[in-house]
Coordinates of C-alpha atoms in Angstrom, one line a residue:
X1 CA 8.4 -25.3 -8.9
X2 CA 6.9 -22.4 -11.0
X3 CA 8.3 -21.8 -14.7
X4 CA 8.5 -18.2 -14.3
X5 CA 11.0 -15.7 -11.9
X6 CA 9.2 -15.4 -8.2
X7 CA 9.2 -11.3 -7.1
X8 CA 8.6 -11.3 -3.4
X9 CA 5.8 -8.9 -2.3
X10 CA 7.1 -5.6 0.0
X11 CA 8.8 -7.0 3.4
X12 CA 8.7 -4.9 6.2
X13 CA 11.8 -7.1 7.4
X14 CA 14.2 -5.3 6.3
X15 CA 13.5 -1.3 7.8
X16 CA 12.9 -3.0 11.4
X17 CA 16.1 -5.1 10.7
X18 CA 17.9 -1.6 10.8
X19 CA 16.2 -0.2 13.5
X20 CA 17.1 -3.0 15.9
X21 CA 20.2 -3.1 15.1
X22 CA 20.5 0.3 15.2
X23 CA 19.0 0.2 18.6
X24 CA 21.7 -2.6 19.3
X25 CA 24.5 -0.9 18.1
X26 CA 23.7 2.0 20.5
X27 CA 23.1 0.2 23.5
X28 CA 26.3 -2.2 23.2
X29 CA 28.4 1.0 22.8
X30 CA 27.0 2.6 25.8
X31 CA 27.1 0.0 27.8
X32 CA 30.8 -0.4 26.9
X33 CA 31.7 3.3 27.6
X34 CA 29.5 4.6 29.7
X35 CA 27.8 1.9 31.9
X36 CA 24.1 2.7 30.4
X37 CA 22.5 1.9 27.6
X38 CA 21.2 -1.7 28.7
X39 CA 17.2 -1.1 27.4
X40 CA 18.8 -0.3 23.9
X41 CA 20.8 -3.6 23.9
X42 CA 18.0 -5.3 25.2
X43 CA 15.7 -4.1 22.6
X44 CA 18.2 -4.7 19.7
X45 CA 18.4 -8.1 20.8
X46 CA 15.0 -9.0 21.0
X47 CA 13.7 -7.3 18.1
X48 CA 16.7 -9.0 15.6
X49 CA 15.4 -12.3 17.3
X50 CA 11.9 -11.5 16.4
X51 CA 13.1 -10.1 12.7
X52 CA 15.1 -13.6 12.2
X53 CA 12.0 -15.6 13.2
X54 CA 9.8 -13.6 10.8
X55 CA 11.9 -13.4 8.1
X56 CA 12.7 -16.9 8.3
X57 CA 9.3 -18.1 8.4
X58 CA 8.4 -16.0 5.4
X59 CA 10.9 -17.5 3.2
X60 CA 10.0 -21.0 4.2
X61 CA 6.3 -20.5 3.6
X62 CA 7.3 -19.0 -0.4
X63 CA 9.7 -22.1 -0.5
X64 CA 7.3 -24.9 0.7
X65 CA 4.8 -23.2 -1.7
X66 CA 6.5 -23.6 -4.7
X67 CA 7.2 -20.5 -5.3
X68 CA 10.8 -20.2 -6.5
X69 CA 12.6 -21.5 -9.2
X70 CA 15.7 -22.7 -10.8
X71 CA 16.6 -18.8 -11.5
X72 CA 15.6 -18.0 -7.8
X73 CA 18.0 -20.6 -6.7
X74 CA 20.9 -18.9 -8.3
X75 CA 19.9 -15.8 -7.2
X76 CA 20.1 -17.1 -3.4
X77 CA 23.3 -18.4 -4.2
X78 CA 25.0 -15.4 -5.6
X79 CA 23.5 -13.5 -2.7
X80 CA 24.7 -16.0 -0.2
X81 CA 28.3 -16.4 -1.5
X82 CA 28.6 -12.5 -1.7
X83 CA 27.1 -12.1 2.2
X84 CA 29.9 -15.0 2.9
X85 CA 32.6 -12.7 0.9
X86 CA 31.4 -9.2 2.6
X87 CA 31.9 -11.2 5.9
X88 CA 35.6 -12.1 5.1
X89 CA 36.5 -8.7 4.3
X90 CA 35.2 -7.9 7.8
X91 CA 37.4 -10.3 9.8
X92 CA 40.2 -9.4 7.4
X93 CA 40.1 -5.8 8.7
X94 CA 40.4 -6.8 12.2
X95 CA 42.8 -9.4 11.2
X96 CA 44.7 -6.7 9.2
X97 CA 44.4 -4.5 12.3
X98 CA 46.4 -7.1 14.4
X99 CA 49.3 -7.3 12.0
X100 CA 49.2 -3.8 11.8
X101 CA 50.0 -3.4 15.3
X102 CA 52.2 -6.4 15.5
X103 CA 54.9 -5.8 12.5
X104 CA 54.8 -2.2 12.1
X105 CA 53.0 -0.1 15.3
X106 CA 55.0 -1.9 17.7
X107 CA 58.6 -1.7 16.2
X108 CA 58.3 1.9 15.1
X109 CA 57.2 3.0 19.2
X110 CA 60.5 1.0 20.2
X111 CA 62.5 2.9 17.8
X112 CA 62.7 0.6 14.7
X113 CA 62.2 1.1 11.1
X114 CA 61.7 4.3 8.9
X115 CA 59.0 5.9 11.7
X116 CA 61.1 4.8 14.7
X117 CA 61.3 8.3 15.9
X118 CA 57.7 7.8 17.9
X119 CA 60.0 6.5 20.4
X120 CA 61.1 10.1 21.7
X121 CA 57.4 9.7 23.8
X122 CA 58.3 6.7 25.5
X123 CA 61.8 5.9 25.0
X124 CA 61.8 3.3 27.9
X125 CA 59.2 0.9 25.7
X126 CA 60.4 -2.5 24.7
X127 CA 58.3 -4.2 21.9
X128 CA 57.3 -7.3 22.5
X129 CA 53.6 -9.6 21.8
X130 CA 51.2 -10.1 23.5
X131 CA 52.0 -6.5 24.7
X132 CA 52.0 -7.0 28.7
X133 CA 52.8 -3.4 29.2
X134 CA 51.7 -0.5 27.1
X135 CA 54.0 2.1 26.4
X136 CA 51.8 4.4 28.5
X137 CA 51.9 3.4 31.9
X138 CA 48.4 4.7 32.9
X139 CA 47.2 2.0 31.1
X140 CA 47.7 -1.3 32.7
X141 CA 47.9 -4.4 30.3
X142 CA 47.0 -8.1 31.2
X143 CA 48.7 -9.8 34.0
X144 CA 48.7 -13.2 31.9
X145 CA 47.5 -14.2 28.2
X146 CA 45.5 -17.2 27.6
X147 CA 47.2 -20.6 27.1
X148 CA 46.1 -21.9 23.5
X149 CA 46.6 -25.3 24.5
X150 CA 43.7 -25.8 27.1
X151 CA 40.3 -24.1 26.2
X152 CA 41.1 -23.0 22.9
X153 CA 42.0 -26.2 22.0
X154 CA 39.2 -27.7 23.1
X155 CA 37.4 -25.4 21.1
X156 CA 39.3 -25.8 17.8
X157 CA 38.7 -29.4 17.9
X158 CA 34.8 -28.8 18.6
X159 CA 34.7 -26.8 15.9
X160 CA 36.7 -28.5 13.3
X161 CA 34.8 -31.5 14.4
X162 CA 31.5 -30.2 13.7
X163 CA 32.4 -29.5 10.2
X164 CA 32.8 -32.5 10.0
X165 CA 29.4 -33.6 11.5
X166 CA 27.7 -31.0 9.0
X167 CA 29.0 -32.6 6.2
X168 CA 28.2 -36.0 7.6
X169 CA 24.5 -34.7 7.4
X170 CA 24.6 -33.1 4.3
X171 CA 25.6 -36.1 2.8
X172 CA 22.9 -38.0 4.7
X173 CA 20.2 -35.1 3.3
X174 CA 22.0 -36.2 -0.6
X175 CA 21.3 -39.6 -0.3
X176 CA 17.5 -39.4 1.4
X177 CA 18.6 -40.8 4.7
X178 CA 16.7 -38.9 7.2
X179 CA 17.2 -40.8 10.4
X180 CA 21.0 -39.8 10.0
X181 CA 20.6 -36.2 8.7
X182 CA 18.2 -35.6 11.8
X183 CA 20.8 -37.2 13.9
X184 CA 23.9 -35.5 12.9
X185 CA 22.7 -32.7 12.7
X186 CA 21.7 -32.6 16.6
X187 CA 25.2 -33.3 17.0
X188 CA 26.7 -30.6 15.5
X189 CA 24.4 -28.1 17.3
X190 CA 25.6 -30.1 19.8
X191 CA 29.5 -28.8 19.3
X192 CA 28.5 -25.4 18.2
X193 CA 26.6 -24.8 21.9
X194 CA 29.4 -26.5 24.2
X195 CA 31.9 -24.1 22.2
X196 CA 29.9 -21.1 23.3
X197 CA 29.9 -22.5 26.8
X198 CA 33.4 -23.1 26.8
X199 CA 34.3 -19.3 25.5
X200 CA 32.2 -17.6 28.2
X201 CA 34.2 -19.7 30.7
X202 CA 37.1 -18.9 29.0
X203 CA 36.1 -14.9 29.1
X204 CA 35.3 -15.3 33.2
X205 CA 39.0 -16.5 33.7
X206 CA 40.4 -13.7 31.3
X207 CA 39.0 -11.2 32.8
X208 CA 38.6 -11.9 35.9
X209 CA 41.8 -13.7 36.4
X210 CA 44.2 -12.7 33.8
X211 CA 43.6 -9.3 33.8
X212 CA 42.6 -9.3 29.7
X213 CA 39.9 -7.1 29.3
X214 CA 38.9 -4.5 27.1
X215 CA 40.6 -2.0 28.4
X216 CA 43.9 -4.5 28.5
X217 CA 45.6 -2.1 25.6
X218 CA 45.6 -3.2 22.2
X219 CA 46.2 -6.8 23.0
X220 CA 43.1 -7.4 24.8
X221 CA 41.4 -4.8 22.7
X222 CA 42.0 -6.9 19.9
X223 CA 41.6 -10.5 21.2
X224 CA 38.0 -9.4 22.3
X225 CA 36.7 -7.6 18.9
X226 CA 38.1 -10.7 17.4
X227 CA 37.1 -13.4 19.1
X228 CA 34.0 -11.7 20.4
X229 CA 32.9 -11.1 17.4
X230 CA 33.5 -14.6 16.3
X231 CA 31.5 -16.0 18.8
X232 CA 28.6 -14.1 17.9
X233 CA 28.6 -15.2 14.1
X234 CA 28.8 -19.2 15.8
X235 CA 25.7 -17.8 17.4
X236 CA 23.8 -16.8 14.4
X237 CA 25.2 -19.7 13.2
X238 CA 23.6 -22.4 15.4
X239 CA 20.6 -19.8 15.6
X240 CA 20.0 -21.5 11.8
X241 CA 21.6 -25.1 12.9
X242 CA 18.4 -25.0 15.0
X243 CA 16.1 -23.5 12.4
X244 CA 17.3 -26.3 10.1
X245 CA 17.2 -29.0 12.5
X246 CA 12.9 -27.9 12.7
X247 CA 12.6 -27.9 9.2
X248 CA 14.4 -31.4 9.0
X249 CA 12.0 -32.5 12.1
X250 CA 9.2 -30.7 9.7
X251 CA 10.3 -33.0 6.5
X252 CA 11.4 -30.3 5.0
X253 CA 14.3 -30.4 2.6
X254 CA 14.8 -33.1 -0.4
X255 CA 17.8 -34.7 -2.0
X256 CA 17.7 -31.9 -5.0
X257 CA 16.0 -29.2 -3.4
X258 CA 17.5 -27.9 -0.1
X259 CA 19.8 -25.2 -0.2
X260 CA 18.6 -23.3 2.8
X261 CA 20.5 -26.2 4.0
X262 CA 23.4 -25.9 1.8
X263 CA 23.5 -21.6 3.1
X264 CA 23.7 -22.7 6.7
X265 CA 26.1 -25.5 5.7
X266 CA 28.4 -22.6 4.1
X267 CA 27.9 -20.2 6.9
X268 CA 28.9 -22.6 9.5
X269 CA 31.8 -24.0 7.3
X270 CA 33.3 -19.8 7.1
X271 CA 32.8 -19.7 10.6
X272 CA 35.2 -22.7 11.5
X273 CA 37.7 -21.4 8.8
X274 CA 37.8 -18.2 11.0
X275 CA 38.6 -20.0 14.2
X276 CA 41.4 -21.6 12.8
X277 CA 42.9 -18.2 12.1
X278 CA 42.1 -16.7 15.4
X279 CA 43.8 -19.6 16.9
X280 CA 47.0 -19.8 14.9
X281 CA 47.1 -16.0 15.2
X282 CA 45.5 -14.8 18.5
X283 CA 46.0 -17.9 20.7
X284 CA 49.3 -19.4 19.5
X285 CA 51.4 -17.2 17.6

């Protein structure tokens, strides 16, 4: 490793990572409220695809060349742990959104509390979670809620299980044992993919079958921002279980020097933290 601070060069990365996701932003919300918008989503998709791949393969060429040192390492760190931070304050808002509803919205439209005069407009509403039936009539809520103890089950234990897996392989990477890093670390991608599986079934039945959709009121609203948007962070995620598992494949990686490893490990980690929230809170409780 060099002795003195590495400054990348200019990255065009980071403009056409806006622009993508700008054009996937716009699709997704079109699609969602309008029926259209399905070559902007497309577009979005494909180009972040193509801006991971090339971003990616830019820092692993400036790692494998020696290019970063001990300073560099804590400036990925710092940036890693306050990406992993900004991404907690994101669920927490859509968390905080579901409390919101549940302890104070909910009471005060049934008449309770300091703001319990909202129930003038519907004075027939009963408060109750998962909210079956909004207090506006025209809009229907879900016939039936998800039981926590099938699918989501399942899924908790995939997930807390492939923690454990990662860890497994880190540990491996630690101690210079390849064969078992490689091998762990296929089943953990392992986990992560059957759990996406097992939440698009679970999203057929829902929606299909239970009536929970989107346009469920605020209970299915917020069970699909939630968990939607948790599945697409396990996405990203095994997007870099898989970019890892190439690199281990590659012989990348050594027992001091591997913390592209030790970033995924962290993501993926944050991830199954999340889960177990959305499960106590969303699924259960």
């Amino acid at each position: 490793m060099t002795s003195q601070y590495y400054v990348p060069p200019t990255s065009k990365w980071p403009i056409i990572a806006v622009v993508v996701m700008a054009s996937l932003a716009i699709g997704a919300g079109s699609l969602m409220s309008y029926g259209t918008g399905l070559p902007f989503l497309l577009i979005g998709l494909v180009g972040i695809a193509l801006v991971m791949y090339g971003w990616f393969r830019d820092v692993v060429r400036e790692s494998m060349g020696g290019l970063y040192d001990a300073q560099m390492d804590r400036s990925f760190r710092q940036g890693m742990a306050w990406f992993i931070f900004s991404e907690v304050m994101f669920f927490a808002a859509f968390f905080g959104a579901l409390f919101y509803v549940r302890v104070f919205a909910l009471p005060w439209l049934d008449g309770q509390g300091a703001k319990g005069v909202t129930a003038l407009l519907w004075p027939d509403f009963t408060a109750s979670w998962p909210l079956m039936q909004t207090p506006d009539p025209s809009i229907g809520g879900p016939t039936a809620v998800v039981n926590p103890w099938t699918l989501p089950l399942i899924n908790t234990l995939l997930l807390v299980s492939s923690s454990v897996t990662l860890t497994i392989a880190h540990h491996a990477l630690k101690a210079g044992e390849r064969l078992k890093l490689r091998n762990w670390l296929i089943v953990t991608l392992v986990l992560g993919s059957v759990f996406l599986v097992i939440q698009g079934v679970e999203y057929v039945e829902a929606w299909n079958h239970l009536g929970l959709t989107l346009q469920a009121g605020i209970y299915g609203s917020t069970f699909f921002m939630l968990t939607g948007f948790h599945g697409l962070h396990v996405t990203i995620g095994a997007i870099v279980l898989a970019v890892l598992l190439v690199r281990v494949l590659k012989g990348h990686f050594s027992a001091d020097n591997h913390f592209a490893f030790e970033a995924g490990a962290w993501y993926w980690h944050f991830v199954d933290v999340v889960w177990i929230g959305l499960f106590l809170f969303v699924y259960v409780f």
